[in-house]
Coordinates of C-alpha atoms in Angstrom, one line a residue:
X1 CA 0.2 0.1 0.0
X2 CA 1.4 3.3 -0.9
X3 CA 0.6 6.6 1.0
X4 CA -1.5 9.1 -0.8
X5 CA 0.2 12.2 -2.1
X6 CA -0.7 15.4 -0.1
X7 CA -1.6 17.1 -3.5
X8 CA -4.2 14.4 -4.2
X9 CA -5.7 15.2 -0.7
X10 CA -5.8 18.8 -1.1
X11 CA -7.3 18.5 -4.8
X12 CA -10.2 16.0 -3.1
X13 CA -10.7 18.5 -0.2
X14 CA -11.1 21.3 -2.5
X15 CA -13.7 19.3 -4.7
X16 CA -15.5 18.3 -1.6
X17 CA -15.7 22.0 -0.6
X18 CA -17.2 23.0 -3.6
X19 CA -19.7 20.2 -3.8
X20 CA -21.0 21.0 -0.4
X21 CA -21.0 24.9 -0.2
X22 CA -24.4 26.2 0.2
X23 CA -26.1 28.9 -1.7
X24 CA -25.8 31.1 1.6
X25 CA -22.3 31.6 1.1
X26 CA -22.6 32.3 -2.7
X27 CA -25.3 34.4 -3.2
X28 CA -25.3 38.2 -3.8
X29 CA -27.2 40.7 -1.9
X30 CA -30.9 40.8 -3.0
X31 CA -30.6 44.3 -4.9
X32 CA -33.8 46.4 -5.7
X33 CA -37.0 44.8 -4.9
X34 CA -40.1 46.0 -6.3
X35 CA -44.0 45.3 -6.2
X36 CA -45.6 42.7 -8.6
X37 CA -48.2 45.5 -9.6
X38 CA -45.6 47.5 -11.2
X39 CA -45.5 48.2 -14.8
X40 CA -42.9 47.0 -17.2
X41 CA -42.2 50.4 -18.3
X42 CA -41.6 51.7 -14.6
X43 CA -39.7 48.3 -13.8
X44 CA -37.3 49.4 -16.6
X45 CA -36.8 52.7 -15.5
X46 CA -36.0 51.4 -11.9
X47 CA -33.5 49.1 -13.7
X48 CA -31.9 51.9 -15.4
X49 CA -31.7 54.2 -12.3
X50 CA -30.3 51.5 -10.3
X51 CA -27.8 50.3 -12.9
X52 CA -29.1 46.6 -12.5
X53 CA -30.0 44.2 -14.9
X54 CA -32.7 42.3 -12.8
X55 CA -35.1 43.0 -10.1
X56 CA -36.5 40.7 -7.3
X57 CA -40.6 41.1 -7.6
X58 CA -42.7 41.0 -4.5
X59 CA -46.5 40.6 -3.7
X60 CA -48.3 43.1 -1.5
X61 CA -47.4 41.1 1.4
X62 CA -43.6 41.4 0.8
X63 CA -43.0 37.9 -0.3
X64 CA -40.8 37.3 -3.3
X65 CA -42.8 36.1 -6.4
X66 CA -39.8 35.9 -8.8
X67 CA -37.4 37.7 -10.7
X68 CA -37.2 39.8 -13.9
X69 CA -34.3 40.4 -16.1
X70 CA -34.0 43.5 -18.5
X71 CA -33.6 41.3 -21.2
X72 CA -37.0 39.6 -20.4
X73 CA -38.8 42.9 -20.1
X74 CA -37.3 44.2 -23.2
X75 CA -38.5 41.1 -25.0
X76 CA -42.2 41.7 -23.5
X77 CA -42.1 45.4 -24.5
X78 CA -41.2 44.4 -28.2
X79 CA -44.1 42.0 -28.3
X80 CA -47.3 42.4 -30.1
X81 CA -49.5 41.9 -27.0
X82 CA -47.6 44.8 -25.1
X83 CA -49.4 47.5 -23.6
X84 CA -48.0 50.2 -21.1
X85 CA -50.5 49.0 -18.5
X86 CA -48.8 45.6 -18.3
X87 CA -47.9 44.6 -14.9
X88 CA -44.9 42.5 -13.6
X89 CA -47.2 39.9 -12.5
X90 CA -48.5 39.3 -15.8
X91 CA -45.2 38.9 -16.9
X92 CA -44.0 36.4 -14.2
X93 CA -46.9 34.0 -14.4
X94 CA -46.9 31.6 -11.4
X95 CA -44.5 32.0 -8.4
X96 CA -40.8 30.9 -8.4
X97 CA -38.5 29.4 -9.2
X98 CA -36.6 29.9 -6.1
X99 CA -34.0 28.0 -4.2
X100 CA -33.0 27.8 -0.2
X101 CA -29.9 29.1 1.3
X102 CA -29.2 25.8 2.3
X103 CA -29.3 23.9 -1.1
X104 CA -25.9 23.4 -2.4
X105 CA -24.4 25.4 -5.1
X106 CA -23.9 22.3 -7.3
X107 CA -27.6 21.5 -7.1
X108 CA -28.8 25.1 -7.6
X109 CA -26.5 25.6 -10.5
X110 CA -27.5 22.2 -11.9
X111 CA -31.3 23.6 -11.8
X112 CA -30.5 26.9 -13.5
X113 CA -28.7 25.2 -16.2
X114 CA -31.7 23.2 -16.8
X115 CA -34.1 25.7 -16.6
X116 CA -31.8 27.9 -18.8
X117 CA -31.8 30.7 -15.8
X118 CA -28.9 33.3 -15.1
X119 CA -30.2 34.3 -11.7
X120 CA -32.3 32.6 -9.0
X121 CA -33.9 34.2 -6.2
X122 CA -32.8 32.8 -2.8
X123 CA -35.7 32.9 -0.3
X124 CA -36.2 32.0 3.6
X125 CA -38.9 29.4 4.8
X126 CA -41.5 32.3 5.0
X127 CA -40.8 33.3 1.3
X128 CA -38.8 36.6 1.9
X129 CA -36.0 37.5 -0.6
X130 CA -32.6 36.8 1.0
X131 CA -30.3 37.5 -2.1
X132 CA -29.7 36.2 -5.6
X133 CA -27.6 33.5 -6.9
X134 CA -26.2 34.4 -10.2
X135 CA -24.1 32.2 -12.7
X136 CA -20.9 33.4 -13.4
X137 CA -20.6 35.0 -16.9

């Protein structure tokens, strides 16, 4: 039996850390949060003013309902069905998707790739936004 090289142990430990690292340690600050009754036009203005490309959307109780991106809202604005009265809740549809701060980064990134998402809201047990997990660009 030969001893395992220290380099191999260090590599294995680093890999284990990456696999077990949770979203809580990898998420970004929540950033701007807006109400789901806001219009698309106002949301785009908020994004421009805050120099961000995404907004967390909350309902009237302050619970996170989802995330909208500048690209998504620009697509909506260019569609034939667009009116200046269109609200974020109409763009989002059903609630989610979300992740928990206790989910591993590996699991969350896999789900994001599967759903073709670049960012995912991180919510607590009550549904309040804690932050955003964003894929590296």
